[in-house]
Amino acid sequence: MSLQQTCPCGSGATYDACCGRLHRGSATAVSAVELMRARYAAYAVDELDYVFRTWHPRTRPDAIEPDPALTWTGLEIVDSGEDWVEFVASYTRDGVAGERRERSTFELRRGEWVYVGEDA
């Protein structure tokens, strides 16, 4: 992805000024919402190392594998609180449109926000 393209998270800013700086490690998320947007963008641009690094060690999988049949196409933040974000992420898989709805929980750990998991 070009650093000057619009960020996939839907903020309207360039990737470089938005989630790209988080993916590069030159900034950290200041809120659960910012981390949610950056994690979505990381999936969209195949920065899966960022997804792994920002997943709480207690709940993260051993590895995150790319899905070449999946293309993320949009993110809508439905609601949020200090440590949770409800969202709808749109995608296509093998040309078929779909969406993932989730209410995610986050935790401030050692001064950095991390993804804990999906609320049941």
mmCIF file with all atom_site columns, C-alpha atoms in Angstrom:
data_model
loop_
_atom_site.group_PDB
_atom_site.id
_atom_site.type_symbol
_atom_site.label_atom_id
_atom_site.label_alt_id
_atom_site.label_comp_id
_atom_site.label_asym_id
_atom_site.label_entity_id
_atom_site.label_seq_id
_atom_site.pdbx_PDB_ins_code
_atom_site.Cartn_x
_atom_site.Cartn_y
_atom_site.Cartn_z
_atom_site.occupancy
_atom_site.B_iso_or_equiv
_atom_site.pdbx_formal_charge
_atom_site.auth_seq_id
_atom_site.auth_comp_id
_atom_site.auth_asym_id
_atom_site.auth_atom_id
_atom_site.pdbx_PDB_model_num
ATOM 1   C CA . MET A 1 1   ? 0.000   0.000   0.000  1.00 0.00 ? 1   MET A CA 1
ATOM 2   C CA . SER A 1 2   ? 1.250   3.461   -0.842 1.00 0.00 ? 2   SER A CA 1
ATOM 3   C CA . LEU A 1 3   ? 1.820   5.605   2.235  1.00 0.00 ? 3   LEU A CA 1
ATOM 4   C CA . GLN A 1 4   ? -0.194  8.398   0.587  1.00 0.00 ? 4   GLN A CA 1
ATOM 5   C CA . GLN A 1 5   ? -3.288  6.287   -0.146 1.00 0.00 ? 5   GLN A CA 1
ATOM 6   C CA . THR A 1 6   ? -6.329  6.720   2.066  1.00 0.00 ? 6   THR A CA 1
ATOM 7   C CA . CYS A 1 7   ? -6.086  4.537   5.161  1.00 0.00 ? 7   CYS A CA 1
ATOM 8   C CA . PRO A 1 8   ? -8.252  1.388   5.010  1.00 0.00 ? 8   PRO A CA 1
ATOM 9   C CA . CYS A 1 9   ? -9.596  2.105   8.522  1.00 0.00 ? 9   CYS A CA 1
ATOM 10  C CA . GLY A 1 10  ? -11.952 4.723   7.055  1.00 0.00 ? 10  GLY A CA 1
ATOM 11  C CA . SER A 1 11  ? -10.572 7.747   8.904  1.00 0.00 ? 11  SER A CA 1
ATOM 12  C CA . GLY A 1 12  ? -10.107 9.698   5.675  1.00 0.00 ? 12  GLY A CA 1
ATOM 13  C CA . ALA A 1 13  ? -6.432  10.371  6.487  1.00 0.00 ? 13  ALA A CA 1
ATOM 14  C CA . THR A 1 14  ? -3.538  8.938   4.511  1.00 0.00 ? 14  THR A CA 1
ATOM 15  C CA . TYR A 1 15  ? -2.259  5.531   5.565  1.00 0.00 ? 15  TYR A CA 1
ATOM 16  C CA . ASP A 1 16  ? 1.088   7.103   6.515  1.00 0.00 ? 16  ASP A CA 1
ATOM 17  C CA . ALA A 1 17  ? -0.501  9.719   8.802  1.00 0.00 ? 17  ALA A CA 1
ATOM 18  C CA . CYS A 1 18  ? -3.017  7.291   10.283 1.00 0.00 ? 18  CYS A CA 1
ATOM 19  C CA . CYS A 1 19  ? -2.475  3.567   10.903 1.00 0.00 ? 19  CYS A CA 1
ATOM 20  C CA . GLY A 1 20  ? 0.830   3.321   9.020  1.00 0.00 ? 20  GLY A CA 1
ATOM 21  C CA . ARG A 1 21  ? 2.648   5.145   11.834 1.00 0.00 ? 21  ARG A CA 1
ATOM 22  C CA . LEU A 1 22  ? 1.281   2.595   14.321 1.00 0.00 ? 22  LEU A CA 1
ATOM 23  C CA . HIS A 1 23  ? 2.217   -0.343  12.099 1.00 0.00 ? 23  HIS A CA 1
ATOM 24  C CA . ARG A 1 24  ? 5.769   1.032   11.758 1.00 0.00 ? 24  ARG A CA 1
ATOM 25  C CA . GLY A 1 25  ? 6.059   1.467   15.523 1.00 0.00 ? 25  GLY A CA 1
ATOM 26  C CA . SER A 1 26  ? 6.609   5.236   15.402 1.00 0.00 ? 26  SER A CA 1
ATOM 27  C CA . ALA A 1 27  ? 3.446   5.742   17.508 1.00 0.00 ? 27  ALA A CA 1
ATOM 28  C CA . THR A 1 28  ? 1.182   3.708   19.757 1.00 0.00 ? 28  THR A CA 1
ATOM 29  C CA . ALA A 1 29  ? -2.607  3.740   19.937 1.00 0.00 ? 29  ALA A CA 1
ATOM 30  C CA . VAL A 1 30  ? -3.944  6.211   22.481 1.00 0.00 ? 30  VAL A CA 1
ATOM 31  C CA . SER A 1 31  ? -7.368  4.544   22.791 1.00 0.00 ? 31  SER A CA 1
ATOM 32  C CA . ALA A 1 32  ? -9.172  1.266   22.219 1.00 0.00 ? 32  ALA A CA 1
ATOM 33  C CA . VAL A 1 33  ? -10.858 2.772   19.135 1.00 0.00 ? 33  VAL A CA 1
ATOM 34  C CA . GLU A 1 34  ? -7.536  3.813   17.604 1.00 0.00 ? 34  GLU A CA 1
ATOM 35  C CA . LEU A 1 35  ? -6.127  0.333   18.208 1.00 0.00 ? 35  LEU A CA 1
ATOM 36  C CA . MET A 1 36  ? -9.242  -1.267  16.690 1.00 0.00 ? 36  MET A CA 1
ATOM 37  C CA . ARG A 1 37  ? -8.867  0.863   13.551 1.00 0.00 ? 37  ARG A CA 1
ATOM 38  C CA . ALA A 1 38  ? -5.141  0.073   13.317 1.00 0.00 ? 38  ALA A CA 1
ATOM 39  C CA . ARG A 1 39  ? -5.753  -3.671  13.734 1.00 0.00 ? 39  ARG A CA 1
ATOM 40  C CA . TYR A 1 40  ? -8.416  -3.606  11.017 1.00 0.00 ? 40  TYR A CA 1
ATOM 41  C CA . ALA A 1 41  ? -6.050  -1.708  8.706  1.00 0.00 ? 41  ALA A CA 1
ATOM 42  C CA . ALA A 1 42  ? -3.283  -4.204  9.529  1.00 0.00 ? 42  ALA A CA 1
ATOM 43  C CA . TYR A 1 43  ? -5.496  -7.069  8.371  1.00 0.00 ? 43  TYR A CA 1
ATOM 44  C CA . ALA A 1 44  ? -6.392  -5.068  5.240  1.00 0.00 ? 44  ALA A CA 1
ATOM 45  C CA . VAL A 1 45  ? -2.758  -4.386  4.264  1.00 0.00 ? 45  VAL A CA 1
ATOM 46  C CA . ASP A 1 46  ? -1.369  -7.727  5.461  1.00 0.00 ? 46  ASP A CA 1
ATOM 47  C CA . GLU A 1 47  ? 0.598   -6.349  8.432  1.00 0.00 ? 47  GLU A CA 1
ATOM 48  C CA . LEU A 1 48  ? -0.179  -9.450  10.490 1.00 0.00 ? 48  LEU A CA 1
ATOM 49  C CA . ASP A 1 49  ? 2.871   -8.960  12.724 1.00 0.00 ? 49  ASP A CA 1
ATOM 50  C CA . TYR A 1 50  ? 1.146   -5.827  14.055 1.00 0.00 ? 50  TYR A CA 1
ATOM 51  C CA . VAL A 1 51  ? -2.037  -7.796  14.726 1.00 0.00 ? 51  VAL A CA 1
ATOM 52  C CA . PHE A 1 52  ? 0.004   -10.376 16.645 1.00 0.00 ? 52  PHE A CA 1
ATOM 53  C CA . ARG A 1 53  ? 1.971   -7.766  18.642 1.00 0.00 ? 53  ARG A CA 1
ATOM 54  C CA . THR A 1 54  ? -1.193  -5.955  19.727 1.00 0.00 ? 54  THR A CA 1
ATOM 55  C CA . TRP A 1 55  ? -3.019  -9.111  20.856 1.00 0.00 ? 55  TRP A CA 1
ATOM 56  C CA . HIS A 1 56  ? -2.915  -9.834  24.597 1.00 0.00 ? 56  HIS A CA 1
ATOM 57  C CA . PRO A 1 57  ? -0.456  -12.707 25.189 1.00 0.00 ? 57  PRO A CA 1
ATOM 58  C CA . ARG A 1 58  ? -3.035  -14.477 27.357 1.00 0.00 ? 58  ARG A CA 1
ATOM 59  C CA . THR A 1 59  ? -5.571  -14.763 24.510 1.00 0.00 ? 59  THR A CA 1
ATOM 60  C CA . ARG A 1 60  ? -3.649  -14.598 21.230 1.00 0.00 ? 60  ARG A CA 1
ATOM 61  C CA . PRO A 1 61  ? -3.159  -17.628 19.003 1.00 0.00 ? 61  PRO A CA 1
ATOM 62  C CA . ASP A 1 62  ? 0.274   -19.137 18.387 1.00 0.00 ? 62  ASP A CA 1
ATOM 63  C CA . ALA A 1 63  ? 0.284   -17.721 14.843 1.00 0.00 ? 63  ALA A CA 1
ATOM 64  C CA . ILE A 1 64  ? -1.881  -15.651 12.519 1.00 0.00 ? 64  ILE A CA 1
ATOM 65  C CA . GLU A 1 65  ? -2.022  -16.908 8.959  1.00 0.00 ? 65  GLU A CA 1
ATOM 66  C CA . PRO A 1 66  ? -3.019  -14.768 5.956  1.00 0.00 ? 66  PRO A CA 1
ATOM 67  C CA . ASP A 1 67  ? -6.159  -15.682 4.035  1.00 0.00 ? 67  ASP A CA 1
ATOM 68  C CA . PRO A 1 68  ? -5.460  -14.916 0.345  1.00 0.00 ? 68  PRO A CA 1
ATOM 69  C CA . ALA A 1 69  ? -9.147  -15.389 -0.538 1.00 0.00 ? 69  ALA A CA 1
ATOM 70  C CA . LEU A 1 70  ? -10.191 -12.592 1.876  1.00 0.00 ? 70  LEU A CA 1
ATOM 71  C CA . THR A 1 71  ? -10.202 -8.871  1.071  1.00 0.00 ? 71  THR A CA 1
ATOM 72  C CA . TRP A 1 72  ? -11.282 -6.382  3.743  1.00 0.00 ? 72  TRP A CA 1
ATOM 73  C CA . THR A 1 73  ? -13.462 -3.665  2.194  1.00 0.00 ? 73  THR A CA 1
ATOM 74  C CA . GLY A 1 74  ? -14.686 -1.378  4.990  1.00 0.00 ? 74  GLY A CA 1
ATOM 75  C CA . LEU A 1 75  ? -14.954 -0.660  8.699  1.00 0.00 ? 75  LEU A CA 1
ATOM 76  C CA . GLU A 1 76  ? -17.803 0.901   10.639 1.00 0.00 ? 76  GLU A CA 1
ATOM 77  C CA . ILE A 1 77  ? -17.421 1.674   14.343 1.00 0.00 ? 77  ILE A CA 1
ATOM 78  C CA . VAL A 1 78  ? -20.911 1.163   15.786 1.00 0.00 ? 78  VAL A CA 1
ATOM 79  C CA . ASP A 1 79  ? -20.240 2.119   19.423 1.00 0.00 ? 79  ASP A CA 1
ATOM 80  C CA . SER A 1 80  ? -17.389 2.247   21.894 1.00 0.00 ? 80  SER A CA 1
ATOM 81  C CA . GLY A 1 81  ? -16.421 2.722   25.511 1.00 0.00 ? 81  GLY A CA 1
ATOM 82  C CA . GLU A 1 82  ? -13.097 3.161   27.247 1.00 0.00 ? 82  GLU A CA 1
ATOM 83  C CA . ASP A 1 83  ? -12.082 -0.499  26.844 1.00 0.00 ? 83  ASP A CA 1
ATOM 84  C CA . TRP A 1 84  ? -14.427 -1.903  24.196 1.00 0.00 ? 84  TRP A CA 1
ATOM 85  C CA . VAL A 1 85  ? -15.365 -1.283  20.566 1.00 0.00 ? 85  VAL A CA 1
ATOM 86  C CA . GLU A 1 86  ? -18.362 -2.590  18.647 1.00 0.00 ? 86  GLU A CA 1
ATOM 87  C CA . PHE A 1 87  ? -17.778 -2.686  14.900 1.00 0.00 ? 87  PHE A CA 1
ATOM 88  C CA . VAL A 1 88  ? -18.820 -4.101  11.560 1.00 0.00 ? 88  VAL A CA 1
ATOM 89  C CA . ALA A 1 89  ? -15.998 -5.070  9.187  1.00 0.00 ? 89  ALA A CA 1
ATOM 90  C CA . SER A 1 90  ? -16.964 -5.726  5.560  1.00 0.00 ? 90  SER A CA 1
ATOM 91  C CA . TYR A 1 91  ? -15.092 -8.108  3.310  1.00 0.00 ? 91  TYR A CA 1
ATOM 92  C CA . THR A 1 92  ? -15.231 -10.255 0.217  1.00 0.00 ? 92  THR A CA 1
ATOM 93  C CA . ARG A 1 93  ? -14.115 -13.871 0.234  1.00 0.00 ? 93  ARG A CA 1
ATOM 94  C CA . ASP A 1 94  ? -13.688 -15.443 -3.179 1.00 0.00 ? 94  ASP A CA 1
ATOM 95  C CA . GLY A 1 95  ? -15.823 -12.619 -4.580 1.00 0.00 ? 95  GLY A CA 1
ATOM 96  C CA . VAL A 1 96  ? -18.712 -13.093 -2.116 1.00 0.00 ? 96  VAL A CA 1
ATOM 97  C CA . ALA A 1 97  ? -19.502 -10.133 0.158  1.00 0.00 ? 97  ALA A CA 1
ATOM 98  C CA . GLY A 1 98  ? -19.795 -10.610 3.896  1.00 0.00 ? 98  GLY A CA 1
ATOM 99  C CA . GLU A 1 99  ? -19.356 -8.834  7.187  1.00 0.00 ? 99  GLU A CA 1
ATOM 100 C CA . ARG A 1 100 ? -18.023 -9.530  10.639 1.00 0.00 ? 100 ARG A CA 1
ATOM 101 C CA . ARG A 1 101 ? -19.812 -7.973  13.600 1.00 0.00 ? 101 ARG A CA 1
ATOM 102 C CA . GLU A 1 102 ? -17.968 -7.957  16.875 1.00 0.00 ? 102 GLU A CA 1
ATOM 103 C CA . ARG A 1 103 ? -17.782 -6.254  20.229 1.00 0.00 ? 103 ARG A CA 1
ATOM 104 C CA . SER A 1 104 ? -14.100 -6.392  21.133 1.00 0.00 ? 104 SER A CA 1
ATOM 105 C CA . THR A 1 105 ? -12.542 -5.914  24.548 1.00 0.00 ? 105 THR A CA 1
ATOM 106 C CA . PHE A 1 106 ? -9.216  -4.138  25.017 1.00 0.00 ? 106 PHE A CA 1
ATOM 107 C CA . GLU A 1 107 ? -6.870  -3.666  27.955 1.00 0.00 ? 107 GLU A CA 1
ATOM 108 C CA . LEU A 1 108 ? -4.281  -1.044  28.761 1.00 0.00 ? 108 LEU A CA 1
ATOM 109 C CA . ARG A 1 109 ? -1.217  -3.189  29.475 1.00 0.00 ? 109 ARG A CA 1
ATOM 110 C CA . ARG A 1 110 ? 2.103   -1.631  30.444 1.00 0.00 ? 110 ARG A CA 1
ATOM 111 C CA . GLY A 1 111 ? 0.949   1.675   28.993 1.00 0.00 ? 111 GLY A CA 1
ATOM 112 C CA . GLU A 1 112 ? -0.179  0.241   25.632 1.00 0.00 ? 112 GLU A CA 1
ATOM 113 C CA . TRP A 1 113 ? -3.596  -0.852  24.423 1.00 0.00 ? 113 TRP A CA 1
ATOM 114 C CA . VAL A 1 114 ? -3.939  -4.519  23.457 1.00 0.00 ? 114 VAL A CA 1
ATOM 115 C CA . TYR A 1 115 ? -6.812  -6.579  22.055 1.00 0.00 ? 115 TYR A CA 1
ATOM 116 C CA . VAL A 1 116 ? -8.120  -9.115  24.581 1.00 0.00 ? 116 VAL A CA 1
ATOM 117 C CA . GLY A 1 117 ? -10.944 -10.754 22.655 1.00 0.00 ? 117 GLY A CA 1
ATOM 118 C CA . GLU A 1 118 ? -14.499 -10.798 21.478 1.00 0.00 ? 118 GLU A CA 1
ATOM 119 C CA . ASP A 1 119 ? -17.280 -10.414 24.039 1.00 0.00 ? 119 ASP A CA 1
ATOM 120 C CA . ALA A 1 120 ? -19.535 -13.455 24.107 1.00 0.00 ? 120 ALA A CA 1
#
